[in-house]
mmCIF file of C-alpha atoms in Angstrom:
data_model
loop_
_atom_site.group_PDB
_atom_site.id
_atom_site.type_symbol
_atom_site.label_atom_id
_atom_site.label_comp_id
_atom_site.label_asym_id
_atom_site.label_seq_id
_atom_site.Cartn_x
_atom_site.Cartn_y
_atom_site.Cartn_z
ATOM 1 C CA MET A 340 -7.267 6.527 15.582
ATOM 2 C CA PRO A 341 -5.403 5.603 18.854
ATOM 3 C CA HIS A 342 -7.337 5.456 21.782
ATOM 4 C CA ALA A 343 -5.841 6.403 24.987
ATOM 5 C CA PRO A 344 -6.541 4.552 28.218
ATOM 6 C CA GLU A 345 -8.854 5.812 30.876
ATOM 7 C CA LEU A 346 -7.249 8.716 32.812
ATOM 8 C CA ASP A 347 -7.379 9.889 36.357
ATOM 9 C CA GLU A 348 -8.902 13.434 37.011
ATOM 10 C CA ASP A 349 -5.518 15.391 36.464
ATOM 11 C CA ASP A 350 -3.830 13.115 33.961
ATOM 12 C CA LEU A 351 -4.747 15.052 31.139
ATOM 13 C CA ASP A 352 -3.158 18.148 32.320
ATOM 14 C CA ALA A 353 0.172 16.469 32.601
ATOM 15 C CA ILE A 354 0.399 14.831 29.160
ATOM 16 C CA ALA A 355 3.356 16.215 27.295
ATOM 17 C CA PRO A 356 3.644 14.097 24.054
ATOM 18 C CA ALA A 357 6.524 15.000 21.757
ATOM 19 C CA GLN A 358 4.491 15.059 18.634
ATOM 20 C CA PRO A 359 3.860 18.480 17.324
ATOM 21 C CA VAL A 360 0.317 17.596 16.272
ATOM 22 C CA PHE A 361 -0.720 17.133 19.779
ATOM 23 C CA HIS A 362 -0.067 20.640 20.471
ATOM 24 C CA VAL A 363 -1.597 21.844 17.126
ATOM 25 C CA GLU A 364 -4.791 20.100 18.274
ATOM 26 C CA GLN A 365 -4.784 21.712 21.678
ATOM 27 C CA ALA A 366 -4.430 25.158 19.947
ATOM 28 C CA LEU A 367 -7.329 24.405 17.642
ATOM 29 C CA LEU A 368 -9.612 23.055 20.592
ATOM 30 C CA GLY A 369 -8.568 25.883 22.642
ATOM 31 C CA ALA A 370 -9.567 28.474 19.867
ATOM 32 C CA LEU A 371 -13.053 26.736 19.445
ATOM 33 C CA LEU A 372 -13.759 26.570 23.114
ATOM 34 C CA LEU A 373 -12.842 30.254 23.400
ATOM 35 C CA ASP A 374 -14.666 31.396 20.277
ATOM 36 C CA PRO A 375 -17.087 28.684 19.361
ATOM 37 C CA HIS A 376 -18.186 30.773 16.300
ATOM 38 C CA ARG A 377 -14.770 30.127 14.838
ATOM 39 C CA LEU A 378 -16.144 26.714 13.820
ATOM 40 C CA ASP A 379 -17.539 28.518 10.563
ATOM 41 C CA ASP A 380 -13.964 29.056 9.311
ATOM 42 C CA VAL A 381 -12.921 25.429 10.188
ATOM 43 C CA SER A 382 -13.294 22.817 7.289
ATOM 44 C CA GLY A 383 -11.755 19.622 6.205
ATOM 45 C CA ILE A 384 -11.755 17.904 9.539
ATOM 46 C CA ALA A 385 -14.006 15.626 11.569
ATOM 47 C CA ALA A 386 -13.524 14.004 15.120
ATOM 48 C CA ASP A 387 -11.533 11.185 13.637
ATOM 49 C CA SER A 388 -8.931 13.599 12.320
ATOM 50 C CA PHE A 389 -7.496 14.111 15.747
ATOM 51 C CA SER A 390 -4.624 11.886 17.080
ATOM 52 C CA THR A 391 -6.044 11.119 20.517
ATOM 53 C CA ALA A 392 -9.535 9.950 21.671
ATOM 54 C CA ALA A 393 -9.753 12.752 24.135
ATOM 55 C CA HIS A 394 -9.269 15.271 21.548
ATOM 56 C CA ALA A 395 -11.646 13.498 19.090
ATOM 57 C CA THR A 396 -14.452 13.410 21.762
ATOM 58 C CA LEU A 397 -13.832 17.115 22.740
ATOM 59 C CA TYR A 398 -14.218 18.039 19.052
ATOM 60 C CA ALA A 399 -17.297 15.998 18.406
ATOM 61 C CA ALA A 400 -18.893 17.562 21.556
ATOM 62 C CA ILE A 401 -17.978 21.207 20.293
ATOM 63 C CA THR A 402 -19.642 20.554 16.789
ATOM 64 C CA SER A 403 -22.648 18.785 18.321
ATOM 65 C CA LEU A 404 -23.837 21.754 20.133
ATOM 66 C CA PRO A 405 -25.478 25.094 18.841
ATOM 67 C CA ARG A 406 -23.060 27.960 18.906
ATOM 68 C CA PRO A 407 -23.726 30.150 22.112
ATOM 69 C CA ASP A 408 -24.305 33.884 22.287
ATOM 70 C CA PRO A 409 -21.028 35.590 22.219
ATOM 71 C CA ALA A 410 -21.851 37.886 25.079
ATOM 72 C CA GLU A 411 -23.131 35.315 27.297
ATOM 73 C CA HIS A 412 -20.267 32.902 26.451
ATOM 74 C CA ALA A 413 -17.955 35.630 27.726
ATOM 75 C CA LYS A 414 -19.871 35.920 30.969
ATOM 76 C CA ASN A 415 -20.362 32.422 31.999
ATOM 77 C CA THR A 416 -19.108 28.761 31.359
ATOM 78 C CA THR A 417 -22.542 27.356 30.761
ATOM 79 C CA TRP A 418 -21.737 26.288 27.223
ATOM 80 C CA LEU A 419 -18.479 24.928 28.258
ATOM 81 C CA ASP A 420 -19.957 22.880 30.987
ATOM 82 C CA ARG A 421 -22.342 21.336 28.460
ATOM 83 C CA VAL A 422 -19.291 20.433 26.143
ATOM 84 C CA LEU A 423 -17.574 18.966 28.946
ATOM 85 C CA ALA A 424 -20.722 16.886 30.096
ATOM 86 C CA ILE A 425 -21.193 15.515 26.482
ATOM 87 C CA ALA A 426 -17.563 14.690 26.060
ATOM 88 C CA ARG A 427 -17.164 12.839 29.543
ATOM 89 C CA GLU A 428 -19.859 10.428 28.294
ATOM 90 C CA GLN A 429 -17.043 9.084 25.862
ATOM 91 C CA ALA A 430 -13.841 10.173 27.879
ATOM 92 C CA ARG A 431 -14.433 10.186 31.576
ATOM 93 C CA GLY A 432 -10.812 11.462 32.355
ATOM 94 C CA LEU A 433 -11.764 14.961 30.745
ATOM 95 C CA THR A 434 -11.710 17.581 33.468
ATOM 96 C CA ALA A 435 -12.788 21.464 33.443
ATOM 97 C CA SER A 436 -9.037 22.189 34.246
ATOM 98 C CA TYR A 437 -8.206 20.608 30.960
ATOM 99 C CA LEU A 438 -10.451 22.678 29.011
ATOM 100 C CA HIS A 439 -9.201 25.627 30.894
ATOM 101 C CA THR A 440 -5.559 24.546 29.855
ATOM 102 C CA LEU A 441 -6.536 24.350 26.093
ATOM 103 C CA ILE A 442 -8.020 27.741 26.215
ATOM 104 C CA GLN A 443 -4.706 29.015 27.974
ATOM 105 C CA VAL A 444 -2.296 27.198 25.248
ATOM 106 C CA CYS A 445 -4.016 28.784 22.243
ATOM 107 C CA PRO A 446 -1.843 31.576 21.072
ATOM 108 C CA TRP A 447 -4.241 32.979 18.522
ATOM 109 C CA PRO A 448 -7.879 31.946 18.338
ATOM 110 C CA SER A 449 -8.030 33.629 14.955
ATOM 111 C CA HIS A 450 -5.557 31.335 13.629
ATOM 112 C CA ALA A 451 -7.976 28.447 14.100
ATOM 113 C CA PRO A 452 -8.220 27.712 10.173
ATOM 114 C CA ALA A 453 -4.454 27.368 9.970
ATOM 115 C CA TYR A 454 -4.496 25.054 12.997
ATOM 116 C CA ALA A 455 -7.385 23.023 11.513
ATOM 117 C CA ARG A 456 -5.117 22.543 8.227
ATOM 118 C CA MET A 457 -2.228 21.302 10.143
ATOM 119 C CA VAL A 458 -4.536 18.625 11.853
ATOM 120 C CA GLU A 459 -5.951 17.751 8.479
ATOM 121 C CA ALA A 460 -2.320 17.219 6.992
ATOM 122 C CA GLU A 461 -1.421 15.140 9.808
ATOM 123 C CA HIS A 462 -4.538 13.048 9.518
ATOM 124 C CA ALA A 463 -3.751 12.596 5.729
ATOM 125 C CA ARG A 464 -0.403 11.352 6.686
ATOM 126 C CA ARG A 465 -1.790 8.732 9.107
ATOM 127 C CA ARG A 466 -4.786 7.686 6.591
ATOM 128 C CA LEU A 467 -2.173 6.933 3.940
ATOM 129 C CA GLN A 468 -0.079 5.168 6.172
ATOM 130 C CA THR A 469 -2.877 2.877 7.219
ATOM 131 C CA ALA A 470 -3.926 2.298 3.708
ATOM 132 C CA ALA A 471 -0.320 1.213 2.723
ATOM 133 C CA GLU A 472 -0.039 -0.869 5.714
ATOM 134 C CA ARG A 473 -3.408 -2.796 4.904
ATOM 135 C CA LEU A 474 -2.113 -3.231 1.288
ATOM 136 C CA VAL A 475 1.087 -5.090 2.544
ATOM 137 C CA HIS A 476 -0.902 -7.029 5.068
ATOM 138 C CA THR A 477 -3.160 -8.186 2.204
ATOM 139 C CA VAL A 478 -0.233 -9.487 0.183
ATOM 140 C CA HIS A 479 0.789 -11.882 3.104
ATOM 141 C CA ASP A 480 -2.740 -13.234 3.656
ATOM 142 C CA VAL A 481 -2.315 -16.907 2.666
ATOM 143 C CA SER A 482 -6.036 -17.401 3.208
ATOM 144 C CA LEU A 483 -7.267 -15.559 0.312
ATOM 145 C CA PRO A 484 -8.714 -17.573 -2.699
ATOM 146 C CA HIS A 485 -8.114 -14.823 -5.148
ATOM 147 C CA PRO A 486 -4.964 -13.284 -3.925
ATOM 148 C CA VAL A 487 -4.156 -10.899 -6.999
ATOM 149 C CA GLN A 488 -7.777 -9.501 -7.265
ATOM 150 C CA THR A 489 -8.074 -8.823 -3.605
ATOM 151 C CA VAL A 490 -4.587 -7.216 -3.680
ATOM 152 C CA LEU A 491 -5.381 -4.944 -6.591
ATOM 153 C CA ALA A 492 -8.729 -4.050 -4.824
ATOM 154 C CA GLU A 493 -6.657 -2.919 -1.783
ATOM 155 C CA ALA A 494 -4.251 -0.911 -4.179
ATOM 156 C CA ASP A 495 -7.326 0.732 -5.510
ATOM 157 C CA ALA A 496 -8.459 1.689 -2.206
ATOM 158 C CA LEU A 497 -5.026 3.206 -1.567
ATOM 159 C CA ALA A 498 -5.155 5.053 -4.882
ATOM 160 C CA ALA A 499 -8.419 6.574 -3.615
ATOM 161 C CA VAL A 500 -6.918 7.757 -0.454
ATOM 162 C CA VAL A 501 -4.100 9.440 -2.535
ATOM 163 C CA ASN A 502 -6.884 10.999 -4.711
ATOM 164 C CA ASN A 503 -8.584 12.441 -1.740
ATOM 165 C CA ILE A 504 -5.562 13.876 -0.356
ATOM 166 C CA ALA A 505 -4.731 15.324 -3.589
ATOM 167 C CA ASN A 506 -8.197 16.936 -3.893
ATOM 168 C CA ARG A 507 -7.645 18.595 -0.619
ATOM 169 C CA PHE A 508 -4.052 19.428 -1.129
ATOM 170 C CA PRO A 509 -3.730 20.109 -4.842
ATOM 171 C CA PRO A 510 -0.138 19.226 -6.165
ATOM 172 C CA ARG A 511 1.988 21.701 -7.735
ATOM 173 C CA ALA A 512 4.804 21.661 -10.241
ATOM 174 C CA GLY A 513 8.401 21.134 -8.617
ATOM 175 C CA VAL A 514 7.128 19.208 -5.599
ATOM 176 C CA LEU A 515 9.255 16.142 -5.204
ATOM 177 C CA PRO A 516 8.955 13.347 -2.591
ATOM 178 C CA ARG A 517 11.560 13.220 0.103
ATOM 179 C CA THR A 518 14.177 10.550 -0.167
ATOM 180 C CA THR A 519 13.454 7.547 2.081
ATOM 181 C CA THR A 520 14.648 4.134 2.558
ATOM 182 C CA THR A 521 12.133 1.331 1.749
ATOM 183 C CA PRO A 522 12.272 -1.439 4.194
ATOM 184 C CA PRO A 523 13.475 -4.792 2.583
ATOM 185 C CA LEU A 524 10.712 -7.138 1.192
ATOM 186 C CA ALA A 525 10.047 -10.363 2.707
ATOM 187 C CA ALA A 526 11.575 -13.047 0.476
ATOM 188 C CA PRO A 527 9.082 -15.312 -1.239
ATOM 189 C CA ASP A 528 9.008 -19.112 -0.521
ATOM 190 C CA PRO A 529 12.384 -19.697 -2.261
ATOM 191 C CA ALA A 530 11.816 -23.559 -2.947
ATOM 192 C CA GLU A 531 8.408 -22.826 -4.500
ATOM 193 C CA ALA A 532 9.404 -19.983 -6.716
ATOM 194 C CA VAL A 533 12.630 -21.685 -7.904
ATOM 195 C CA GLU A 534 10.910 -25.022 -8.471
ATOM 196 C CA GLU A 535 8.057 -23.244 -10.639
ATOM 197 C CA GLU A 536 10.410 -21.096 -12.468
ATOM 198 C CA GLN A 537 12.607 -24.037 -13.530
ATOM 199 C CA ILE A 538 9.613 -25.841 -14.827
ATOM 200 C CA LEU A 539 8.678 -22.816 -16.803
ATOM 201 C CA LEU A 540 12.273 -22.404 -18.439
ATOM 202 C CA ALA A 541 12.247 -26.264 -19.115
ATOM 203 C CA THR A 542 8.755 -26.256 -20.633
ATOM 204 C CA ALA A 543 9.572 -23.092 -22.907
ATOM 205 C CA THR A 544 12.661 -24.802 -24.017
ATOM 206 C CA ALA A 545 10.744 -27.919 -25.087
ATOM 207 C CA TYR A 546 8.013 -26.077 -26.720
ATOM 208 C CA PRO A 547 9.438 -22.798 -27.913
ATOM 209 C CA ALA A 548 6.457 -22.031 -30.109
ATOM 210 C CA ASP A 549 4.564 -21.376 -26.696
ATOM 211 C CA ILE A 550 6.775 -18.545 -25.818
ATOM 212 C CA ASN A 551 4.648 -16.228 -28.076
ATOM 213 C CA SER A 552 1.643 -17.117 -25.984
ATOM 214 C CA VAL A 553 3.047 -15.264 -22.863
ATOM 215 C CA PRO A 554 4.180 -11.790 -24.228
ATOM 216 C CA TRP A 555 3.118 -10.411 -20.874
ATOM 217 C CA LEU A 556 5.828 -12.190 -19.014
ATOM 218 C CA LEU A 557 8.892 -10.224 -18.496
ATOM 219 C CA PRO A 558 12.320 -11.461 -17.199
ATOM 220 C CA ASP A 559 12.012 -9.357 -14.065
ATOM 221 C CA ASP A 560 8.970 -11.409 -12.941
ATOM 222 C CA LEU A 561 11.275 -14.220 -12.210
ATOM 223 C CA THR A 562 12.661 -14.106 -8.719
ATOM 224 C CA LEU A 563 16.349 -15.272 -9.636
ATOM 225 C CA PRO A 564 18.868 -13.345 -11.767
ATOM 226 C CA LEU A 565 19.807 -16.625 -13.477
ATOM 227 C CA HIS A 566 16.230 -17.433 -14.353
ATOM 228 C CA ALA A 567 15.555 -14.056 -15.746
ATOM 229 C CA GLY A 568 18.560 -14.257 -17.896
ATOM 230 C CA LEU A 569 17.815 -17.754 -19.073
ATOM 231 C CA TRP A 570 14.189 -16.321 -19.889
ATOM 232 C CA GLN A 571 15.807 -13.530 -22.113
ATOM 233 C CA CYS A 572 17.801 -16.150 -23.744
ATOM 234 C CA LEU A 573 14.548 -18.073 -24.584
ATOM 235 C CA THR A 574 12.716 -15.063 -25.919
ATOM 236 C CA ALA A 575 15.760 -13.987 -27.808
ATOM 237 C CA LEU A 576 16.147 -17.304 -29.740
ATOM 238 C CA ALA A 577 12.500 -17.417 -30.366
ATOM 239 C CA ARG A 578 12.362 -14.024 -31.766
ATOM 240 C CA ARG A 579 15.496 -14.698 -34.050
ATOM 241 C CA ARG A 580 13.884 -18.084 -35.052
ATOM 242 C CA GLU A 581 16.856 -20.046 -34.128
ATOM 243 C CA PRO A 582 16.768 -23.471 -32.876
ATOM 244 C CA VAL A 583 16.018 -23.943 -29.161
ATOM 245 C CA ASP A 584 16.930 -26.855 -26.963
ATOM 246 C CA PRO A 585 18.848 -26.994 -23.646
ATOM 247 C CA VAL A 586 22.336 -26.764 -25.571
ATOM 248 C CA THR A 587 21.343 -23.654 -27.640
ATOM 249 C CA VAL A 588 19.875 -22.036 -24.456
ATOM 250 C CA LEU A 589 23.215 -22.748 -22.640
ATOM 251 C CA TRP A 590 25.318 -21.383 -25.400
ATOM 252 C CA GLU A 591 23.193 -18.291 -25.508
ATOM 253 C CA ALA A 592 23.505 -17.881 -21.847
ATOM 254 C CA GLN A 593 27.301 -18.112 -22.013
ATOM 255 C CA GLN A 594 27.280 -15.337 -24.798
ATOM 256 C CA ARG A 595 25.327 -13.038 -22.368
ATOM 257 C CA GLY A 596 27.657 -13.791 -19.443
ATOM 258 C CA LEU A 597 25.041 -15.444 -17.479
ATOM 259 C CA LEU A 598 27.380 -18.212 -16.378
ATOM 260 C CA ASP A 599 29.967 -15.821 -14.883
ATOM 261 C CA ASP A 600 28.350 -16.006 -11.600
ATOM 262 C CA GLY A 601 29.568 -19.556 -11.133
ATOM 263 C CA SER A 602 26.506 -21.515 -12.491
ATOM 264 C CA GLU A 603 27.466 -24.814 -13.560
ATOM 265 C CA PRO A 604 26.571 -25.620 -17.227
ATOM 266 C CA GLY A 605 25.624 -29.203 -16.268
ATOM 267 C CA GLU A 606 23.220 -27.953 -13.756
ATOM 268 C CA VAL A 607 21.624 -25.599 -16.343
ATOM 269 C CA LEU A 608 21.249 -28.455 -18.831
ATOM 270 C CA ARG A 609 19.647 -30.594 -16.323
ATOM 271 C CA MET A 610 17.265 -27.796 -15.318
ATOM 272 C CA LEU A 611 16.253 -27.158 -18.820
ATOM 273 C CA ALA A 612 15.526 -30.832 -19.613
ATOM 274 C CA GLU A 613 12.581 -31.342 -17.102
ATOM 275 C CA PRO A 614 9.396 -29.962 -18.833
ATOM 276 C CA ALA A 615 5.832 -30.324 -17.448
ATOM 277 C CA GLY A 616 2.437 -28.780 -17.954
ATOM 278 C CA SER A 617 2.271 -25.564 -20.190
ATOM 279 C CA VAL A 618 4.255 -22.600 -20.534
ATOM 280 C CA GLU A 619 1.160 -20.352 -20.042
ATOM 281 C CA HIS A 620 0.404 -21.859 -16.793
ATOM 282 C CA TRP A 621 3.641 -21.481 -15.178
ATOM 283 C CA GLY A 622 4.046 -18.075 -16.694
ATOM 284 C CA GLU A 623 0.843 -16.843 -14.972
ATOM 285 C CA ARG A 624 2.133 -18.242 -11.788
ATOM 286 C CA ALA A 625 5.259 -16.268 -12.117
ATOM 287 C CA LEU A 626 3.423 -13.152 -13.061
ATOM 288 C CA GLN A 627 1.231 -13.637 -10.036
ATOM 289 C CA ARG A 628 4.389 -13.544 -7.790
ATOM 290 C CA SER A 629 5.359 -10.545 -9.541
ATOM 291 C CA VAL A 630 2.075 -8.692 -9.047
ATOM 292 C CA LEU A 631 2.091 -9.492 -5.471
ATOM 293 C CA ALA A 632 5.783 -8.483 -4.956
ATOM 294 C CA THR A 633 5.087 -5.362 -6.911
ATOM 295 C CA ALA A 634 2.239 -4.573 -4.472
ATOM 296 C CA GLU A 635 4.148 -5.080 -1.442
ATOM 297 C CA HIS A 636 7.054 -3.039 -2.765
ATOM 298 C CA THR A 637 4.625 -0.261 -3.492
ATOM 299 C CA GLY A 638 2.973 -0.365 -0.057
ATOM 300 C CA ARG A 639 6.311 -0.330 1.782
ATOM 301 C CA ARG A 640 7.516 2.743 -0.286
ATOM 302 C CA ILE A 641 4.237 4.510 0.531
ATOM 303 C CA GLU A 642 4.501 3.504 4.297
ATOM 304 C CA ALA A 643 8.083 4.865 4.346
ATOM 305 C CA TYR A 644 6.803 8.324 2.782
ATOM 306 C CA ALA A 645 3.950 8.398 5.241
ATOM 307 C CA SER A 646 5.888 7.393 8.313
ATOM 308 C CA ASP A 647 8.011 10.398 7.887
ATOM 309 C CA PRO A 648 6.524 13.337 9.806
ATOM 310 C CA ALA A 649 8.414 15.694 7.644
ATOM 311 C CA THR A 650 6.805 14.768 4.400
ATOM 312 C CA THR A 651 4.047 17.226 3.465
ATOM 313 C CA PRO A 652 0.701 16.231 1.885
ATOM 314 C CA LEU A 653 1.863 17.402 -1.439
ATOM 315 C CA GLN A 654 4.932 15.204 -1.265
ATOM 316 C CA LEU A 655 2.907 12.383 -0.076
ATOM 317 C CA VAL A 656 0.712 12.504 -3.105
ATOM 318 C CA VAL A 657 3.534 12.907 -5.652
ATOM 319 C CA GLY A 658 5.599 9.960 -4.119
ATOM 320 C CA ALA A 659 2.505 7.789 -3.618
ATOM 321 C CA ARG A 660 1.392 8.210 -7.356
ATOM 322 C CA ARG A 661 4.914 7.458 -8.577
ATOM 323 C CA ALA A 662 5.015 4.157 -6.488
ATOM 324 C CA LEU A 663 1.434 3.192 -7.579
ATOM 325 C CA ALA A 664 2.475 3.664 -11.246
ATOM 326 C CA ASP A 665 4.288 0.329 -10.916
ATOM 327 C CA ILE A 666 1.069 -1.515 -9.874
ATOM 328 C CA ALA A 667 -0.662 0.024 -12.783
ATOM 329 C CA ALA A 668 1.843 -1.468 -15.043
ATOM 330 C CA VAL A 669 1.822 -4.897 -13.788
ATOM 331 C CA ARG A 670 -1.873 -4.783 -13.413
ATOM 332 C CA THR A 671 -2.197 -4.393 -17.252
ATOM 333 C CA ARG A 672 0.004 -7.476 -17.854
ATOM 334 C CA TRP A 673 -2.180 -9.452 -15.449
ATOM 335 C CA GLN A 674 -5.334 -8.443 -17.197
ATOM 336 C CA HIS A 675 -3.780 -9.379 -20.636
ATOM 337 C CA ALA A 676 -2.509 -12.684 -19.218
ATOM 338 C CA THR A 677 -5.916 -13.581 -17.423
ATOM 339 C CA GLY A 678 -8.294 -12.072 -20.038
ATOM 340 C CA THR A 679 -9.810 -9.937 -17.282
ATOM 341 C CA ALA A 680 -11.115 -6.521 -18.567
ATOM 342 C CA THR A 681 -11.215 -5.102 -15.024
ATOM 343 C CA PRO A 682 -9.357 -5.907 -11.956
ATOM 344 C CA GLN A 683 -12.599 -6.557 -10.055
ATOM 345 C CA ARG A 684 -13.675 -9.607 -12.327
ATOM 346 C CA ARG A 685 -12.789 -12.903 -11.051
ATOM 347 C CA ARG A 686 -11.684 -15.984 -12.750
ATOM 348 C CA PRO A 687 -11.449 -19.749 -11.456
ATOM 349 C CA ALA A 688 -8.146 -19.757 -9.269
ATOM 350 C CA PRO A 689 -6.831 -22.415 -6.797
ATOM 351 C CA THR A 690 -7.298 -21.949 -3.125
ATOM 352 C CA THR A 691 -3.656 -21.756 -2.569
ATOM 353 C CA ARG A 692 -1.287 -19.222 -4.038
ATOM 354 C CA ALA A 693 1.001 -21.553 -5.914
ATOM 355 C CA GLY A 694 1.748 -25.041 -6.508
ATOM 356 C CA PRO A 695 2.074 -27.583 -9.505
ATOM 357 C CA PRO A 696 -1.007 -28.422 -11.656
ATOM 358 C CA THR A 697 -3.304 -31.256 -10.711
ATOM 359 C CA THR A 698 -2.097 -34.641 -12.038
ATOM 360 C CA LYS A 699 -5.066 -34.521 -14.549
ATOM 361 C CA VAL A 700 -4.104 -31.317 -15.862
ATOM 362 C CA ALA A 701 -0.417 -32.255 -16.186
ATOM 363 C CA HIS A 702 -1.231 -35.628 -17.844
ATOM 364 C CA THR A 703 -3.532 -33.870 -20.608
ATOM 365 C CA ALA A 704 -0.928 -31.251 -21.191
ATOM 366 C CA ARG A 705 1.667 -33.932 -21.817
ATOM 367 C CA ALA A 706 -0.842 -35.876 -23.851
ATOM 368 C CA THR A 707 -1.542 -32.891 -25.938
ATOM 369 C CA ARG A 708 2.348 -32.284 -26.471
ATOM 370 C CA ALA A 709 2.926 -35.877 -27.449
ATOM 371 C CA THR A 710 0.273 -35.639 -30.316
ATOM 372 C CA ARG A 711 2.166 -32.828 -31.951
#
């Protein structure tokens, strides 16, 4: 919730923000100040549902006091004075004149439940936006020792927010999310991804029998189109039980039109001739990048939905759930790859996101290959 700076005595009367929710909040607070018993008709909101610190403080003060006697309340300002005194402990800029302004700008106090529903809807949008931003931030936190597990936990937290909104604003048939433009993703470290994917392809070419050990790896998990296409070539040759070596893979690539983009056959052959480590290890690294990229894309899609004030809570739920389905799919493959039954279970992992295996691991893998 944003916190406004301390204001001079008359500053609150002069505030004229453009956001409609500010005026909705004024109308709701005015209704409650005029007829405090209407709090009984208001539900689904709390102090942190309001967009400004002053309004949040006022609402907290109103709800903290017993309802005044209606007849007495109509005769004097005793209850209003108590509200102001409590609120000013947290927002010293509040004045009696601002409370009077709130009462004046409220068109219909009886519409308080409708105003509260609008405040709740805007708060839902802000909550979803905050959760999506947190997911994207977590994706880029390079200090995490277990990035995938932490990112999936944030995705679960985001899904919980969506479910909470859905419970308050049940979706109905025919509601579609508004069309939004998802901001471009930050490109992964190209050198790191390219190098690891090249080793993966070369190792799979050298040991095609191991391709079956990574059924959870899909071409789209690789960052470059050429790499994705070469992985399709390898899996196709292995599935057909045809000979696999750099030359047969190159020929398959030509048949699929992969060299039409100007890729040099000699470069492809050299790339496929430098295996190291294991297919499973490099496949898991590629899948890890894919999980993180999917989470970022999902977070940015939901951010785009939530940052559009014209998107209704129903549309937020529909759009967010469609975006989260992508994470659910890649999560299942990650669990299959790592043998984790739930996303919360942790397995030994390096302290950095990516990198070649240790020298000992690489030497052990090569020695194992040599004895075949």
